[in-house]
Short mmCIF file of C-alpha atoms in Angstrom, two decimals:
data_model
loop_
_atom_site.label_atom_id
_atom_site.label_comp_id
_atom_site.label_asym_id
_atom_site.label_seq_id
_atom_site.Cartn_x
_atom_site.Cartn_y
_atom_site.Cartn_z
CA UNK A 414 -42.59 -70.90 6.24
CA UNK A 415 -43.36 -67.86 8.40
CA UNK A 416 -46.17 -69.07 10.68
CA UNK A 417 -47.00 -65.51 11.70
CA UNK A 418 -48.07 -64.84 8.12
CA UNK A 419 -49.87 -68.12 7.40
CA UNK A 420 -52.13 -69.68 10.00
CA UNK A 421 -53.68 -73.10 9.41
CA UNK A 422 -56.77 -74.06 11.36
CA UNK A 423 -57.44 -77.79 11.53
CA UNK A 424 -61.14 -77.12 11.98
CA UNK A 425 -63.28 -74.28 10.72
CA UNK A 426 -64.36 -72.13 13.68
CA UNK A 427 -68.06 -72.34 14.57
CA UNK A 428 -68.71 -68.68 13.75
CA UNK A 429 -67.32 -69.22 10.22
CA UNK A 430 -69.42 -72.37 9.75
CA UNK A 431 -72.50 -70.36 10.79
CA UNK A 432 -71.66 -67.73 8.15
CA UNK A 433 -71.18 -70.40 5.45
CA UNK A 434 -74.18 -72.59 6.24
CA UNK A 435 -76.93 -72.21 3.67
CA UNK A 436 -74.58 -70.33 1.35
CA UNK A 437 -71.42 -72.19 0.30
CA UNK A 438 -71.76 -75.00 2.87
CA UNK A 439 -74.56 -77.58 2.42
CA UNK A 440 -74.36 -79.15 5.93
CA UNK A 441 -72.41 -78.72 9.16
CA UNK A 442 -71.07 -82.28 8.75
CA UNK A 443 -69.53 -81.39 5.39
CA UNK A 444 -67.22 -78.93 7.18
CA UNK A 445 -65.40 -81.90 8.75
CA UNK A 446 -63.37 -82.45 5.54
CA UNK A 447 -62.38 -78.77 5.31
CA UNK A 448 -59.88 -76.39 6.90
CA UNK A 449 -59.65 -72.63 7.15
CA UNK A 450 -56.31 -71.26 5.95
CA UNK A 451 -55.54 -67.61 6.64
CA UNK A 452 -52.93 -66.24 4.24
CA UNK A 453 -51.06 -62.99 3.82
CA UNK A 454 -50.93 -61.41 0.37
CA UNK A 455 -49.94 -58.22 -1.41
CA UNK A 456 -52.87 -56.37 -2.99
CA UNK A 457 -52.88 -54.33 -6.20
CA UNK A 458 -51.85 -51.19 -4.30
CA UNK A 459 -48.87 -52.92 -2.68
CA UNK A 460 -50.57 -53.22 0.72
CA UNK A 461 -50.02 -56.30 2.87
CA UNK A 462 -53.36 -57.92 3.71
CA UNK A 463 -54.73 -61.18 5.06
CA UNK A 464 -57.50 -63.31 3.64
CA UNK A 465 -59.21 -66.63 4.33
CA UNK A 466 -59.48 -69.70 2.13
CA UNK A 467 -61.48 -72.84 2.88
CA UNK A 468 -59.74 -75.91 1.45
CA UNK A 469 -59.77 -79.68 1.88
CA UNK A 470 -57.92 -80.69 5.06
CA UNK A 471 -55.47 -82.79 3.04
CA UNK A 472 -54.37 -79.67 1.13
CA UNK A 473 -54.26 -77.07 3.93
CA UNK A 474 -50.51 -77.18 4.63
CA UNK A 475 -49.70 -77.23 0.92
CA UNK A 476 -52.00 -74.27 0.23
CA UNK A 477 -50.28 -72.29 2.99
CA UNK A 478 -46.90 -73.07 1.38
CA UNK A 479 -48.20 -72.07 -2.07
CA UNK A 480 -49.44 -68.72 -0.80
CA UNK A 481 -46.19 -68.14 1.08
CA UNK A 482 -44.40 -68.60 -2.26
CA UNK A 483 -46.84 -66.26 -4.03
CA UNK A 484 -46.37 -63.67 -1.27
CA UNK A 485 -42.57 -63.97 -1.44
CA UNK A 486 -42.73 -63.36 -5.22
CA UNK A 487 -44.73 -60.15 -4.63
CA UNK A 488 -47.38 -61.33 -7.12
CA UNK A 489 -50.42 -59.08 -6.55
CA UNK A 490 -53.79 -60.50 -5.55
CA UNK A 491 -56.79 -58.18 -5.67
CA UNK A 492 -58.69 -59.70 -2.75
CA UNK A 493 -59.02 -62.95 -0.80
CA UNK A 494 -62.37 -63.51 0.91
CA UNK A 495 -64.67 -66.44 1.50
CA UNK A 496 -67.20 -66.68 -1.31
CA UNK A 497 -69.88 -66.30 1.36
CA UNK A 498 -69.11 -62.56 1.41
CA UNK A 499 -70.83 -62.66 -2.01
CA UNK A 500 -73.65 -64.95 -0.78
CA UNK A 501 -71.80 -67.88 -2.45
CA UNK A 502 -72.54 -66.28 -5.85
CA UNK A 503 -69.55 -67.35 -7.93
CA UNK A 504 -70.23 -64.80 -10.67
CA UNK A 505 -70.39 -61.92 -8.18
CA UNK A 506 -67.19 -63.13 -6.52
CA UNK A 507 -65.46 -63.24 -9.94
CA UNK A 508 -66.70 -59.78 -10.96
CA UNK A 509 -65.13 -58.48 -7.75
CA UNK A 510 -61.83 -60.20 -8.63
CA UNK A 511 -62.04 -62.24 -5.43
CA UNK A 512 -59.62 -65.12 -4.94
CA UNK A 513 -61.46 -68.01 -3.30
CA UNK A 514 -61.50 -71.78 -2.95
CA UNK A 515 -64.40 -73.75 -1.44
CA UNK A 516 -67.91 -73.28 -2.80
CA UNK A 517 -70.36 -76.17 -2.95
CA UNK A 518 -71.61 -75.69 -6.51
CA UNK A 519 -71.95 -77.23 -9.95
CA UNK A 520 -69.46 -76.86 -12.79
CA UNK A 521 -70.63 -73.99 -15.03
CA UNK A 522 -73.09 -75.38 -17.59
CA UNK A 523 -73.06 -78.87 -16.04
CA UNK A 524 -74.91 -81.07 -13.56
CA UNK A 525 -71.62 -82.23 -11.98
CA UNK A 526 -70.17 -80.87 -8.75
CA UNK A 527 -67.11 -78.68 -9.16
CA UNK A 528 -63.84 -79.55 -7.40
CA UNK A 529 -64.52 -76.32 -5.48
CA UNK A 530 -67.26 -78.34 -3.74
CA UNK A 531 -64.58 -80.43 -2.07
CA UNK A 532 -62.11 -77.63 -1.35
CA UNK A 533 -59.75 -78.95 -4.02
CA UNK A 534 -59.74 -75.91 -6.34
CA UNK A 535 -58.62 -72.31 -6.00
CA UNK A 536 -59.45 -69.40 -8.32
CA UNK A 537 -56.89 -66.57 -8.38
CA UNK A 538 -57.81 -63.02 -9.50
CA UNK A 539 -60.77 -64.32 -11.55
CA UNK A 540 -61.68 -61.05 -13.23
CA UNK A 541 -58.29 -60.72 -14.94
CA UNK A 542 -57.96 -64.51 -15.36
CA UNK A 543 -61.33 -65.45 -16.86
CA UNK A 544 -62.79 -68.80 -17.78
CA UNK A 545 -63.13 -68.71 -21.58
CA UNK A 546 -65.78 -70.99 -23.11
CA UNK A 547 -65.98 -71.00 -26.91
CA UNK A 548 -64.42 -67.55 -27.00
CA UNK A 549 -66.73 -66.02 -24.38
CA UNK A 550 -65.31 -64.78 -21.07
CA UNK A 551 -66.84 -65.68 -17.72
CA UNK A 552 -67.52 -63.40 -16.04
CA UNK A 553 -68.62 -61.31 -19.04
CA UNK A 554 -66.93 -58.26 -17.49
CA UNK A 555 -63.59 -60.02 -18.08
CA UNK A 556 -63.80 -60.01 -21.89
CA UNK A 557 -60.85 -57.63 -22.29
CA UNK A 558 -58.65 -60.10 -20.36
CA UNK A 559 -59.05 -62.95 -22.86
CA UNK A 560 -55.95 -61.46 -24.53
CA UNK A 561 -53.17 -62.99 -22.42
CA UNK A 562 -50.47 -60.72 -23.90
CA UNK A 563 -51.75 -57.60 -22.12
CA UNK A 564 -49.76 -56.17 -19.24
CA UNK A 565 -52.04 -56.03 -16.21
CA UNK A 566 -51.46 -56.77 -12.52
CA UNK A 567 -52.45 -60.22 -11.32
CA UNK A 568 -52.56 -61.89 -14.74
CA UNK A 569 -51.46 -65.55 -14.54
CA UNK A 570 -49.20 -66.92 -17.26
CA UNK A 571 -47.48 -70.25 -17.69
CA UNK A 572 -44.12 -70.12 -15.92
CA UNK A 573 -44.92 -67.21 -13.58
CA UNK A 574 -44.75 -67.37 -9.77
CA UNK A 575 -48.38 -68.43 -9.26
CA UNK A 576 -48.24 -71.08 -11.98
CA UNK A 577 -44.96 -72.48 -10.63
CA UNK A 578 -46.12 -72.47 -6.99
CA UNK A 579 -49.10 -74.66 -7.85
CA UNK A 580 -47.82 -76.81 -10.72
CA UNK A 581 -44.56 -77.72 -8.94
CA UNK A 582 -46.76 -79.37 -6.28
CA UNK A 583 -48.81 -81.38 -8.76
CA UNK A 584 -51.76 -79.03 -9.21
CA UNK A 585 -53.43 -78.72 -12.62
CA UNK A 586 -53.86 -75.29 -14.22
CA UNK A 587 -57.13 -74.64 -16.05
CA UNK A 588 -55.26 -72.36 -18.46
CA UNK A 589 -54.18 -75.46 -20.39
CA UNK A 590 -57.74 -76.67 -21.03
CA UNK A 591 -59.44 -76.44 -24.45
CA UNK A 592 -61.82 -73.91 -22.85
CA UNK A 593 -59.17 -72.25 -20.68
CA UNK A 594 -59.93 -71.32 -17.10
CA UNK A 595 -56.97 -69.06 -16.35
CA UNK A 596 -57.97 -68.39 -12.73
CA UNK A 597 -58.33 -72.06 -11.80
CA UNK A 598 -55.95 -74.51 -10.10
CA UNK A 599 -57.07 -77.91 -8.82
CA UNK A 600 -55.68 -81.04 -7.21
#
């Protein structure tokens, strides 16, 4: 793995914790189980960019390896930013096609905490890879992407580079669920 492209921080820097606190992060102490992983990716225009993901410490190295594999495959990612850029508003982050990981929040339509709350889930290009519940796309702006046969950049399909990078390491893809969540990988 090219360490110049993928930097793993064992602890989240204080300035990042300050940005997250009261948005995606419930307490300073909760940050102790999390790591900041800075990854390099190719955006929709072919530009090389960097972005930050907050993940569980146990998954940080693996996430860096996954994103190295995605980068090497030239799979396009629209944007990678902490969900706090969107005030921890998951819907706003999805509408902006933002790839993100940690967000202390409930599962949509539930009273249970999401695996995102523990840094154990990552959503990739969520606008073009919507969560589909009973035929309705979330976010609503993603309705045209329910059709998985369309040819659009950043669309995840079983067997593609993103799918293989995660699933080969034991991650579960939400695209296989009865209410598919095409953006979602968890471990």
